[in-house]
Amino acid sequence: MAYLDSALADIERKVDSGIPLSMEDGLALYRTPDLHSLGRIARRQKERKSGKKVFYVLNRYINSTNVCFAGCTFCSFAADEFKEPERVFRMTADQVFAKATETGTNFNQLHIVGGHDPRQLSLDYWLPLMRRFKSELPYVQLSLFTAAEIEYMAKRHRLSFPQIVAALKEAGLQNVNGGAAEIFADRTRSKICPNKVSTENWLAIHEELHRQGIASNATMLYGHIESLEERVDHLIRLRESQERSPGYNAFIPLAFHPDGNELSYCGWTTGLDDIRTFAVARLMLNNFDHIKAYWMIQGLKVCQVALHFGADDMDGTHGLTDEEMIYHAAGTHSGQYVDDREFRRLIEEAGYVPVRRNSTYQEFAWDWTPRELVEA
Ligand code: SF4
């Protein structure tokens, strides 16, 4: 095999032998000029994991409140209830349920994200709402919260991490979104999200979720003030966490978006940085099954190319009336809605087989409907 960069030959041998890559390997992958070899190695690793399958989910997405006092410097979404009341929104539990079901009930995942809102982020609000979803839509997996939100509720109710996780599990929580990981390294974390869950607690909460049988995903926010070393360090910490307490399904690289926040001067990530990050993640995270290219963030076109650089998941549809606000506030050019026919077309054009999934990667026929479940 010809390499433009001979360092990749050693790395490929390690990948083929299942040896975890080191910090130096990760940096070499990020810096290599040999983009084609990088893509080829990452694609082979992806195909070892999931063959020709590329996954997507029929999903509903809701931002339930934007009230938040955490003050993360990269955030364009949060609103301070006292300083900018005109920007505030906060949905009641009935409004969340109505929103989730207003365009039909044929979906397999409900994804809800909100701020640290003292009037919403409590077990009194969430447990009854979660039970209602599980009772009326039992086939819909609840993919809720981040570790930051779980820590907030644990403090509020004076519960330990095992206790809060048990309470959420009892009410139907099946998957936790991977947000709030940002960058684990203290140097950067203390500048971009000093009031948010610490790295130690983020990892401890996810590991407790896994111990109690709740799946989760993991993310990394890249393209702001972090260094390449900190990106690779982040990936190694996730790999070690998966070793200690398996249960992460997918890793999702989140590209920083600059509109309307304190880090605007960092600008946009480039297409090449996005593509490299998918490939490096696929190769560093040898114990993660899935790397997700989330179309809302890098855009459909980059995400389709990412399928040749290690990604095997494109996330999913949103409902026709869903309104993603976090990335749209920060300037994403992605629309709000993509239907599943478009996902299948993009995946097939890339040479892969589209597979409909739920949060925990159970597979469904593309035309599966809840009626089949009821009849069965
Ligand atoms: S990123 Fe999340 S926790 Fe941080 S300010 Fe925005 S809404 Fe709040």
JSON list of C-alpha atoms and ligand atoms in Angstrom, two decimals, residues 65-79 113-116 146 148-149 180 182 192-193 195-196 326, ligand 1:
[
{"chain": "A", "resi": 65, "resn": "THR", "atom": "CA", "xyz": [-36.50, 25.86, 27.39]},
{"chain": "A", "resi": 66, "resn": "ASN", "atom": "CA", "xyz": [-33.69, 28.27, 26.66]},
{"chain": "A", "resi": 67, "resn": "VAL", "atom": "CA", "xyz": [-33.48, 29.68, 30.17]},
{"chain": "A", "resi": 68, "resn": "CYS", "atom": "CA", "xyz": [-29.99, 29.02, 31.48]},
{"chain": "A", "resi": 69, "resn": "PHE", "atom": "CA", "xyz": [-27.54, 30.71, 33.79]},
{"chain": "A", "resi": 70, "resn": "ALA", "atom": "CA", "xyz": [-24.48, 28.54, 33.10]},
{"chain": "A", "resi": 71, "resn": "GLY", "atom": "CA", "xyz": [-22.94, 31.17, 30.83]},
{"chain": "A", "resi": 72, "resn": "CYS", "atom": "CA", "xyz": [-20.95, 28.94, 28.45]},
{"chain": "A", "resi": 73, "resn": "THR", "atom": "CA", "xyz": [-18.98, 31.27, 26.18]},
{"chain": "A", "resi": 74, "resn": "PHE", "atom": "CA", "xyz": [-19.65, 29.25, 23.00]},
{"chain": "A", "resi": 75, "resn": "CYS", "atom": "CA", "xyz": [-23.44, 29.26, 23.51]},
{"chain": "A", "resi": 76, "resn": "SER", "atom": "CA", "xyz": [-25.78, 31.41, 21.40]},
{"chain": "A", "resi": 77, "resn": "PHE", "atom": "CA", "xyz": [-28.96, 29.72, 22.61]},
{"chain": "A", "resi": 78, "resn": "ALA", "atom": "CA", "xyz": [-29.28, 30.44, 26.32]},
{"chain": "A", "resi": 79, "resn": "ALA", "atom": "CA", "xyz": [-31.34, 33.40, 27.56]},
{"chain": "A", "resi": 113, "resn": "VAL", "atom": "CA", "xyz": [-32.50, 19.36, 25.06]},
{"chain": "A", "resi": 114, "resn": "GLY", "atom": "CA", "xyz": [-32.89, 22.43, 27.24]},
{"chain": "A", "resi": 115, "resn": "GLY", "atom": "CA", "xyz": [-31.01, 24.88, 29.44]},
{"chain": "A", "resi": 116, "resn": "HIS", "atom": "CA", "xyz": [-30.42, 24.78, 33.18]},
{"chain": "A", "resi": 146, "resn": "THR", "atom": "CA", "xyz": [-27.01, 15.63, 29.17]},
{"chain": "A", "resi": 148, "resn": "ALA", "atom": "CA", "xyz": [-24.87, 18.57, 32.93]},
{"chain": "A", "resi": 149, "resn": "GLU", "atom": "CA", "xyz": [-28.65, 18.46, 33.30]},
{"chain": "A", "resi": 180, "resn": "ALA", "atom": "CA", "xyz": [-21.90, 18.90, 27.74]},
{"chain": "A", "resi": 182, "resn": "GLU", "atom": "CA", "xyz": [-17.31, 20.00, 25.18]},
{"chain": "A", "resi": 192, "resn": "ILE", "atom": "CA", "xyz": [-15.53, 27.98, 27.77]},
{"chain": "A", "resi": 193, "resn": "CYS", "atom": "CA", "xyz": [-17.86, 26.45, 30.37]},
{"chain": "A", "resi": 195, "resn": "ASN", "atom": "CA", "xyz": [-20.02, 26.72, 35.50]},
{"chain": "A", "resi": 196, "resn": "LYS", "atom": "CA", "xyz": [-20.93, 23.45, 33.86]},
{"chain": "A", "resi": 326, "resn": "ILE", "atom": "CA", "xyz": [-29.16, 25.67, 19.57]},
{"chain": "B", "resi": 1, "resn": "SF4", "atom": "S1", "xyz": [-24.43, 25.36, 26.42]},
{"chain": "B", "resi": 1, "resn": "SF4", "atom": "FE1", "xyz": [-26.13, 24.59, 27.67]},
{"chain": "B", "resi": 1, "resn": "SF4", "atom": "S2", "xyz": [-25.42, 24.86, 29.80]},
{"chain": "B", "resi": 1, "resn": "SF4", "atom": "FE2", "xyz": [-24.11, 26.20, 28.52]},
{"chain": "B", "resi": 1, "resn": "SF4", "atom": "S3", "xyz": [-25.15, 28.21, 28.52]},
{"chain": "B", "resi": 1, "resn": "SF4", "atom": "FE3", "xyz": [-25.88, 27.10, 26.70]},
{"chain": "B", "resi": 1, "resn": "SF4", "atom": "S4", "xyz": [-27.79, 26.12, 27.38]},
{"chain": "B", "resi": 1, "resn": "SF4", "atom": "FE4", "xyz": [-26.64, 26.69, 29.23]}
]
